[in-house]
CSV table of N, CA, C and O in Angstrom, one decimal:
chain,number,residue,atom,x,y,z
A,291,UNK,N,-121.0,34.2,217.7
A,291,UNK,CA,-120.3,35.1,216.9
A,291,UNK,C,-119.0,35.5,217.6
A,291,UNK,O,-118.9,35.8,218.8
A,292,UNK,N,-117.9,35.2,216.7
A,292,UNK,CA,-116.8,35.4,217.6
A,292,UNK,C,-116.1,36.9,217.5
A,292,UNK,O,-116.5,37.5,216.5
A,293,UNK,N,-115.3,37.6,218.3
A,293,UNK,CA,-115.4,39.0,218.6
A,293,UNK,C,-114.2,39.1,217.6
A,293,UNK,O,-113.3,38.3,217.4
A,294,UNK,N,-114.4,40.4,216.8
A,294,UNK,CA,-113.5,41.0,215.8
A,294,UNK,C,-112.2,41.2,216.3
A,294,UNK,O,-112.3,41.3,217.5
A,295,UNK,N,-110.4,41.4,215.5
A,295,UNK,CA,-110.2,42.1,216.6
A,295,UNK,C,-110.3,44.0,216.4
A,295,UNK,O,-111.0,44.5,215.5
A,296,UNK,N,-109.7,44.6,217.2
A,296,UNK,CA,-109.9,46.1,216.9
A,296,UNK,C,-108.6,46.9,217.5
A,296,UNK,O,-107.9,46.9,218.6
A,297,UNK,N,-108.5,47.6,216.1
A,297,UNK,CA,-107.4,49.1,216.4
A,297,UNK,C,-107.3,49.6,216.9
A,297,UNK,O,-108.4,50.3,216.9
A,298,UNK,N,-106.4,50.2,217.7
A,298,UNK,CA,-105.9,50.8,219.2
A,298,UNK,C,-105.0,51.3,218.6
A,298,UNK,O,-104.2,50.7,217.9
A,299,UNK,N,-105.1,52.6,218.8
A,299,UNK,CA,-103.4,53.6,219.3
A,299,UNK,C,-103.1,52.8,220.4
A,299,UNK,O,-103.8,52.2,221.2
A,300,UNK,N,-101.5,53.0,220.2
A,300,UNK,CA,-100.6,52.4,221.9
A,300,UNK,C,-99.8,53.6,221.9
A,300,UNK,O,-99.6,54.4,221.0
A,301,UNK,N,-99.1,53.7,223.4
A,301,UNK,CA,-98.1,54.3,223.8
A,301,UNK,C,-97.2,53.6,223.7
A,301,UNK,O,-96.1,54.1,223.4
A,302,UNK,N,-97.3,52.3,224.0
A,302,UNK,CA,-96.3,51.4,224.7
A,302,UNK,C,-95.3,51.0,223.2
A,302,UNK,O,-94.2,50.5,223.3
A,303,UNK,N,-95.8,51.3,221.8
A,303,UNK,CA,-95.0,50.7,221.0
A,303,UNK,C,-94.6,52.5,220.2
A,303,UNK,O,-95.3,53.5,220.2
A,304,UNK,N,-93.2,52.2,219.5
A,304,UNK,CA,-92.9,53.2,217.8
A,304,UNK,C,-94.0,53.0,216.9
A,304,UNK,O,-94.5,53.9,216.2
A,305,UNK,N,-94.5,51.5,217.0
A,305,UNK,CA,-95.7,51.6,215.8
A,305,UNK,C,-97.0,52.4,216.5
A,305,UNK,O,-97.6,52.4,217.6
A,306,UNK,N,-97.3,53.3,215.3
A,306,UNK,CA,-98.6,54.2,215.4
A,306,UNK,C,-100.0,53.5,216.4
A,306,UNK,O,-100.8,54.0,217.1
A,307,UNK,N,-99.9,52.1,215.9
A,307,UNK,CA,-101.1,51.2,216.1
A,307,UNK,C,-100.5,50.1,216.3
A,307,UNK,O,-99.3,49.7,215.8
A,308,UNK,N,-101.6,49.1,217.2
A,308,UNK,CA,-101.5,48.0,217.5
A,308,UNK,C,-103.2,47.4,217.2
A,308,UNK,O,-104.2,48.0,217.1
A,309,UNK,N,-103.0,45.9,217.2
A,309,UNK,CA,-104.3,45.1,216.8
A,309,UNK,C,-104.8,44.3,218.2
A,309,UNK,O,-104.1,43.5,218.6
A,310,UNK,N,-105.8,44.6,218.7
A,310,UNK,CA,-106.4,43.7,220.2
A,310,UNK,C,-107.4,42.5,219.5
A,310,UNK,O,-108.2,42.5,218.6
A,311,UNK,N,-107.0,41.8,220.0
A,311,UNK,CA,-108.0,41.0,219.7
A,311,UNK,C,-108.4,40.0,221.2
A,311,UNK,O,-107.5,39.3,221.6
A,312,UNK,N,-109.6,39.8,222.1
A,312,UNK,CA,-109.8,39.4,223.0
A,312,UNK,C,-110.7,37.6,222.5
A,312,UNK,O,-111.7,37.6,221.8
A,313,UNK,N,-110.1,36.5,223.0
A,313,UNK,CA,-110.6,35.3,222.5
A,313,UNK,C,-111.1,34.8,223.9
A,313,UNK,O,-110.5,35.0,225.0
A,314,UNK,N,-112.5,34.0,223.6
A,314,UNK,CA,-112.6,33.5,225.1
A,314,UNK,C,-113.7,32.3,224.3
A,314,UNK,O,-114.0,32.0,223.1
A,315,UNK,N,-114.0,31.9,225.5
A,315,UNK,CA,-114.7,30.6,225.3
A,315,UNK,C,-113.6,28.8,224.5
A,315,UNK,O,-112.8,28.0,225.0
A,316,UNK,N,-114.2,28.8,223.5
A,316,UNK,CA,-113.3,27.1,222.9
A,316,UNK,C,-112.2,27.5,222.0
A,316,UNK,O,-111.4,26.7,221.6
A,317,UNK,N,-112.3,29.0,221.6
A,317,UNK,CA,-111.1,29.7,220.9
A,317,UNK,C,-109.9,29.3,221.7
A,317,UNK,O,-110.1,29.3,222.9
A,318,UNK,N,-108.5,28.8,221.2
A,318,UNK,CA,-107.2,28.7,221.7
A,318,UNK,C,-106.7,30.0,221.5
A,318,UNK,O,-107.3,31.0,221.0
A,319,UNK,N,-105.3,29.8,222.3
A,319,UNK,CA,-104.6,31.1,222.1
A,319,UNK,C,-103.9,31.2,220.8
A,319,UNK,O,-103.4,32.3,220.4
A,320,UNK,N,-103.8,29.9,220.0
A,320,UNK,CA,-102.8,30.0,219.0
A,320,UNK,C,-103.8,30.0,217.5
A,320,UNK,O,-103.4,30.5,216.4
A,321,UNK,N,-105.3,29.5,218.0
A,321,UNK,CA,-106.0,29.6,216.8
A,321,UNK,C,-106.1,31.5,217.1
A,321,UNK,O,-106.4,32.0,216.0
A,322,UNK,N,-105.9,32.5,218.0
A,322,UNK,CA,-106.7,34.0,218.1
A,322,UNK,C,-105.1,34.2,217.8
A,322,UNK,O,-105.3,35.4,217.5
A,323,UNK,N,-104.0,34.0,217.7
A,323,UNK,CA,-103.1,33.9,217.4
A,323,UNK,C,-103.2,34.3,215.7
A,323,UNK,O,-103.4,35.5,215.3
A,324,UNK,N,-103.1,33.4,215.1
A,324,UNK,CA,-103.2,33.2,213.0
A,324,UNK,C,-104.4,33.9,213.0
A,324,UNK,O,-104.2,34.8,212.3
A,325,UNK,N,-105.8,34.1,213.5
A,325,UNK,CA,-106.5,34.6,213.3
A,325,UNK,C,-106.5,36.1,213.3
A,325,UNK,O,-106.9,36.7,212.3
A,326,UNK,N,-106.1,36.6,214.2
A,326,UNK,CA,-105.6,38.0,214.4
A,326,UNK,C,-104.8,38.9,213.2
A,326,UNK,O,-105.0,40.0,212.5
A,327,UNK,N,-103.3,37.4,213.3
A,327,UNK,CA,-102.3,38.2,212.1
A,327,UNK,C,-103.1,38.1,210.4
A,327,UNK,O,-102.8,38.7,209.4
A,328,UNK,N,-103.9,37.1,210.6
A,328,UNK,CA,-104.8,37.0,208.9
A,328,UNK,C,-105.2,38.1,208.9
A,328,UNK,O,-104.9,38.7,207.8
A,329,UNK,N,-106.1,38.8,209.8
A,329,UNK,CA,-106.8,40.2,209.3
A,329,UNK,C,-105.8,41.0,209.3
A,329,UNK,O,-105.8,41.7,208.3
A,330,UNK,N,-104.8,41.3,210.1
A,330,UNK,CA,-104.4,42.6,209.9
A,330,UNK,C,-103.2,42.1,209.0
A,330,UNK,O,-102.1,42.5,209.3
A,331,UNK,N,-103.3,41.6,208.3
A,331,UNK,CA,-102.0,41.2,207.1
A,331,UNK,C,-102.8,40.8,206.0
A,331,UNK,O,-102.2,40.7,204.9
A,332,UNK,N,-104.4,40.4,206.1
A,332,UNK,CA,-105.0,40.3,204.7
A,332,UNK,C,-104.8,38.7,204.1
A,332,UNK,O,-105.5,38.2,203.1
A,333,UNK,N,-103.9,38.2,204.8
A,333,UNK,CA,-103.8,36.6,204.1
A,333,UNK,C,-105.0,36.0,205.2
A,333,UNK,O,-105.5,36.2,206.3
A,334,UNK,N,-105.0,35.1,204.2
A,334,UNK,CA,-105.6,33.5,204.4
A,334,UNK,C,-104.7,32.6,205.4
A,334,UNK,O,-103.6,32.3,205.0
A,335,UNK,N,-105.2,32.1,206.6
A,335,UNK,CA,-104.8,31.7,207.7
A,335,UNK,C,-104.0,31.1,207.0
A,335,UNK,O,-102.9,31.5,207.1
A,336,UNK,N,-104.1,30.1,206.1
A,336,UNK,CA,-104.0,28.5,205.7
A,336,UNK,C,-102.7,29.3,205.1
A,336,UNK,O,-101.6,28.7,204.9
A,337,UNK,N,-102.7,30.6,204.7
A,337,UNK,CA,-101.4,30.9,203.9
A,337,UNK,C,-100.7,31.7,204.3
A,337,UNK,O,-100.2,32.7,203.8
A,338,UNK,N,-100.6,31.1,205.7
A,338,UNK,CA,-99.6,32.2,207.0
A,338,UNK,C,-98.7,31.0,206.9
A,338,UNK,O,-99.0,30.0,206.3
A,339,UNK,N,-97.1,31.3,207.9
A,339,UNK,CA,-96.5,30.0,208.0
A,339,UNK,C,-96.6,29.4,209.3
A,339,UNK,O,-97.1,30.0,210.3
A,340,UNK,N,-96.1,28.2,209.4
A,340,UNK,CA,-96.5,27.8,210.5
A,340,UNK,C,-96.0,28.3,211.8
A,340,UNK,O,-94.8,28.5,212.0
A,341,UNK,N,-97.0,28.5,212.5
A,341,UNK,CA,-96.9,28.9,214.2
A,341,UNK,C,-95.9,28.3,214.8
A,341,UNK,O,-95.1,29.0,215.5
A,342,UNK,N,-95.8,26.8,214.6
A,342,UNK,CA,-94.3,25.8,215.4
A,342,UNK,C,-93.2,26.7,215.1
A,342,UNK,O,-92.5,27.2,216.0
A,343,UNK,N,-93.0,27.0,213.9
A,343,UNK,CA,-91.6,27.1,213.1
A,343,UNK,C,-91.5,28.6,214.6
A,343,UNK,O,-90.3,28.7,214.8
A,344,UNK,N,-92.2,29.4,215.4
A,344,UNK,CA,-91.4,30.2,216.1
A,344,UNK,C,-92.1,29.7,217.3
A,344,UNK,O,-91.1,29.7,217.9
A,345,UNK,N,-92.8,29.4,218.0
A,345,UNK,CA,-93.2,29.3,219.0
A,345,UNK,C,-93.7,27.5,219.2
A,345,UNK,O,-93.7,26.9,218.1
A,346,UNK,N,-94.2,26.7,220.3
A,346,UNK,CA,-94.9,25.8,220.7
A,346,UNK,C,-96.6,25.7,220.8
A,346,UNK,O,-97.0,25.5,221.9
A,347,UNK,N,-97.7,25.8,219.4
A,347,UNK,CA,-98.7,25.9,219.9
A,347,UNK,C,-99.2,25.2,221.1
A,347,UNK,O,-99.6,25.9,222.0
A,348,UNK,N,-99.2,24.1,221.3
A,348,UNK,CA,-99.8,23.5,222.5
A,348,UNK,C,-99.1,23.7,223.8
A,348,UNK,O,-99.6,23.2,224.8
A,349,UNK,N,-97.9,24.6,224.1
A,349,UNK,CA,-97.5,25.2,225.1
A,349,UNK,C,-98.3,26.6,225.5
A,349,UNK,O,-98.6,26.9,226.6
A,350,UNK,N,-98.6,27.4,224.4
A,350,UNK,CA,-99.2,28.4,224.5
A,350,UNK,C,-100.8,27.9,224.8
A,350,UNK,O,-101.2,28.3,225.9
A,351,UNK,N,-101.4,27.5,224.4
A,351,UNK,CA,-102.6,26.4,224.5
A,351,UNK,C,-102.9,26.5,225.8
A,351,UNK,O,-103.8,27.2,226.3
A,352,UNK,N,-101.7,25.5,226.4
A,352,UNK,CA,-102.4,25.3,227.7
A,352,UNK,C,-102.0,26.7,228.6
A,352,UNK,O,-102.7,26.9,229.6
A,353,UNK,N,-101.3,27.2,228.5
A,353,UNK,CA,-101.1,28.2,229.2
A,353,UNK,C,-102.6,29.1,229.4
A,353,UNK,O,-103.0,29.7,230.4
A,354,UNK,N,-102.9,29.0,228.7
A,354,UNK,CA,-104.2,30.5,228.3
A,354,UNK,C,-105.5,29.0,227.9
A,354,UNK,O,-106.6,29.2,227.3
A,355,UNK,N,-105.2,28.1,228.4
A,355,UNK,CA,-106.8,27.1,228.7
A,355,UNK,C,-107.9,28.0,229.6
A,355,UNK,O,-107.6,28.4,230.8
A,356,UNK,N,-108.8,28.2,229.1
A,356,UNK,CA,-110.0,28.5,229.9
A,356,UNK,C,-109.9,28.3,232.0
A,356,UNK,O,-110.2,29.1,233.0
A,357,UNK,N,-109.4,26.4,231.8
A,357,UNK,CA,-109.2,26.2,233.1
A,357,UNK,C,-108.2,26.5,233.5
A,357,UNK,O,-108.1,26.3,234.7
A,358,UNK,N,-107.3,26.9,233.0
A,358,UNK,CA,-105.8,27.6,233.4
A,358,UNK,C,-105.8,29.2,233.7
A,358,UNK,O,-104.8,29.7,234.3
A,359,UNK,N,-106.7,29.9,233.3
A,359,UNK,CA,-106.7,31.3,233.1
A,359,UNK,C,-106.9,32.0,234.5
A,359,UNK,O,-107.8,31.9,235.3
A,360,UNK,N,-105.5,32.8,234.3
A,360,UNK,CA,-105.4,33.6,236.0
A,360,UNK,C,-105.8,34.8,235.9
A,360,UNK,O,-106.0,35.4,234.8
A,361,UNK,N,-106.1,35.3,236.9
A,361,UNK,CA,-107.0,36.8,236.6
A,361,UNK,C,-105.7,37.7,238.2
A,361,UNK,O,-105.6,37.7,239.4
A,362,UNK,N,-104.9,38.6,236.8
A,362,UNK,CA,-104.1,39.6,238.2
A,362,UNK,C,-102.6,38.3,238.0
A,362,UNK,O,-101.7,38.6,238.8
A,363,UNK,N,-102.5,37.5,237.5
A,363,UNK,CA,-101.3,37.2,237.3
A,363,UNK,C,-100.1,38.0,236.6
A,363,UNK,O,-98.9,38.1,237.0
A,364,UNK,N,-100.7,38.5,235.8
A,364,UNK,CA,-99.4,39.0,234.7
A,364,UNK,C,-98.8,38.2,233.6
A,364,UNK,O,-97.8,38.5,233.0
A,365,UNK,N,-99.6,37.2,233.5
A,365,UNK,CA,-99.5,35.9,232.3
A,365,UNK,C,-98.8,36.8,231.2
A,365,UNK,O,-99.4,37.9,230.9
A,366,UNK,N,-97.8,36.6,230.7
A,366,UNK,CA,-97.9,37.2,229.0
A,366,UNK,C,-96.9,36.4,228.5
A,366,UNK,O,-95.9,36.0,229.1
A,367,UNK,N,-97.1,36.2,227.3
A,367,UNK,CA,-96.0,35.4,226.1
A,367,UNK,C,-95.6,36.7,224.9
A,367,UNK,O,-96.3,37.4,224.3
A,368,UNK,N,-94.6,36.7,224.9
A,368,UNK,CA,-94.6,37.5,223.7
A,368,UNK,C,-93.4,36.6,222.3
A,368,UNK,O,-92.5,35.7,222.2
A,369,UNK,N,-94.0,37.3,221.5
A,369,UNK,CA,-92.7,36.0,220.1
A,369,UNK,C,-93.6,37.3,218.8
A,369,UNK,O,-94.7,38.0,218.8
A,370,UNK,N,-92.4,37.0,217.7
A,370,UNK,CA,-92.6,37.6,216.8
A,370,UNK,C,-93.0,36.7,215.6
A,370,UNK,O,-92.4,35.6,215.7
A,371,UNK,N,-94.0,36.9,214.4
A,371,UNK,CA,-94.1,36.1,213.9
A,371,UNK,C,-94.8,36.5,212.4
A,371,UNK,O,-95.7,37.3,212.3
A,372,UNK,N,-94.3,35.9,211.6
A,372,UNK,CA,-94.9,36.7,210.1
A,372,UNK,C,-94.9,38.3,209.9
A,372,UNK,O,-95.8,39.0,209.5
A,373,UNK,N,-93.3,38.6,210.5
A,373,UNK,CA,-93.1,40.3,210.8
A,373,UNK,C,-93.6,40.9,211.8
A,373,UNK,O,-93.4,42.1,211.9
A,374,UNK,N,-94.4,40.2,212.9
A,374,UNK,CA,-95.1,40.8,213.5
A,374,UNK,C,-94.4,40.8,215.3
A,374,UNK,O,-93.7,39.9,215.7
A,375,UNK,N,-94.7,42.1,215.9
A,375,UNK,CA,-94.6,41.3,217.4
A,375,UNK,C,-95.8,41.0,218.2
A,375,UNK,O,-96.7,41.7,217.9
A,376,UNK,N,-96.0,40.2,219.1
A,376,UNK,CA,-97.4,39.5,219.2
A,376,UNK,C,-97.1,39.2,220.5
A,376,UNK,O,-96.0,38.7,220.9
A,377,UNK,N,-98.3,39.7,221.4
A,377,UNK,CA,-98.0,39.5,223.1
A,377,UNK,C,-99.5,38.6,223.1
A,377,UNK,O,-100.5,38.8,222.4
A,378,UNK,N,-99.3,37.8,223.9
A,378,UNK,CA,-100.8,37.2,224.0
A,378,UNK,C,-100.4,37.2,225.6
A,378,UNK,O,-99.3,36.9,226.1
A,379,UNK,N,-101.7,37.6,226.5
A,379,UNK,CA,-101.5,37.8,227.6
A,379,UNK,C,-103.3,37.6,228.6
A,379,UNK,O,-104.4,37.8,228.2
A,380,UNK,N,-103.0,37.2,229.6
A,380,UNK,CA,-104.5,37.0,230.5
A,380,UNK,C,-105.1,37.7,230.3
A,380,UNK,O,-104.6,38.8,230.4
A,381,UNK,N,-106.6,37.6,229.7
A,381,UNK,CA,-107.8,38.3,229.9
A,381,UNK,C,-109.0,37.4,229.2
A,381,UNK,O,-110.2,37.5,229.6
A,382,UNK,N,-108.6,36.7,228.3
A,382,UNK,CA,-107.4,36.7,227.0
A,382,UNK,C,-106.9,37.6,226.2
A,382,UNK,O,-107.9,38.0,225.5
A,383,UNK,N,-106.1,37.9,225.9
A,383,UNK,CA,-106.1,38.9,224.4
A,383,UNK,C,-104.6,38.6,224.0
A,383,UNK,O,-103.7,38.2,224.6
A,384,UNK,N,-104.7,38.9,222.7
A,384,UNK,CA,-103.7,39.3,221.6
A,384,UNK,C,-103.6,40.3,221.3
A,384,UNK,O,-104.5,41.0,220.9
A,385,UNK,N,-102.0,40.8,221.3
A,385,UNK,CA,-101.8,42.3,220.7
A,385,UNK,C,-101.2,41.9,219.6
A,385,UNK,O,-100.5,41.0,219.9
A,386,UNK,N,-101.2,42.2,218.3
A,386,UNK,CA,-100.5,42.3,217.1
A,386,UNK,C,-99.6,43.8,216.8
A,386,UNK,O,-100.4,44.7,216.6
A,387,UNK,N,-98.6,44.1,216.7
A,387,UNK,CA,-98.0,44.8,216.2
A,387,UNK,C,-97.0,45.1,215.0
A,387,UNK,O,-96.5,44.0,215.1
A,388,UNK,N,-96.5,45.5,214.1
A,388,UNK,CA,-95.8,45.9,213.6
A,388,UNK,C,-94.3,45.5,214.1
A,388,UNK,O,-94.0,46.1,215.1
A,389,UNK,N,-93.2,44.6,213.6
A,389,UNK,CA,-92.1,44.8,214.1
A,389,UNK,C,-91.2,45.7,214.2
A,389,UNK,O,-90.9,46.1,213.1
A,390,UNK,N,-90.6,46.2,214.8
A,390,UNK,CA,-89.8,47.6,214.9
A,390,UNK,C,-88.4,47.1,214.0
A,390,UNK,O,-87.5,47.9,213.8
């Protein structure tokens, strides 16, 4: 069962709320990526736009690989995308936000 993601108040952003979503195991970063922005935007992954058009999926990929993953690094990517701003950072997790 793969883990939901879930609503958090932040300080760190103007928007009210932000979206966590933590991916681990054979999940990529770029599949918890479209998966994240599908729920909290309600579309169908398949009818998001593509990930390339702003970022490199297989750069983010291997960054956040299982066997790549640093613990106390400070890994973080951030990129905006389908209105969104989106940090994907070591633990794993994805923040989804609202663009300001």
């Amino acid at each position: 069962m793969k883990p939901e993601p879930r609503l958090d108040a932040t300080a760190e952003s103007s928007s009210p709320t932000s979206v966590h979503h933590d991916f681990t195991g054979d999940q990529t970063a770029s599949l918890a990526v479209i998966e994240t922005v599908a729920a909290v935007s309600g579309t169908d992954p398949i009818e998001l736009p593509p990930l390339y058009d702003v970022i490199n999926p297989d750069a983010l990929n291997a960054l956040f690989e299982p066997h790549e993953r640093r613990t106390g690094s400070g890994l973080h990517v951030e990129f905006s995308y389908n209105g969104f701003d989106i940090v994907v950072r070591e633990g794993p997790e994805v923040v989804v936000r609202l663009e300001d």
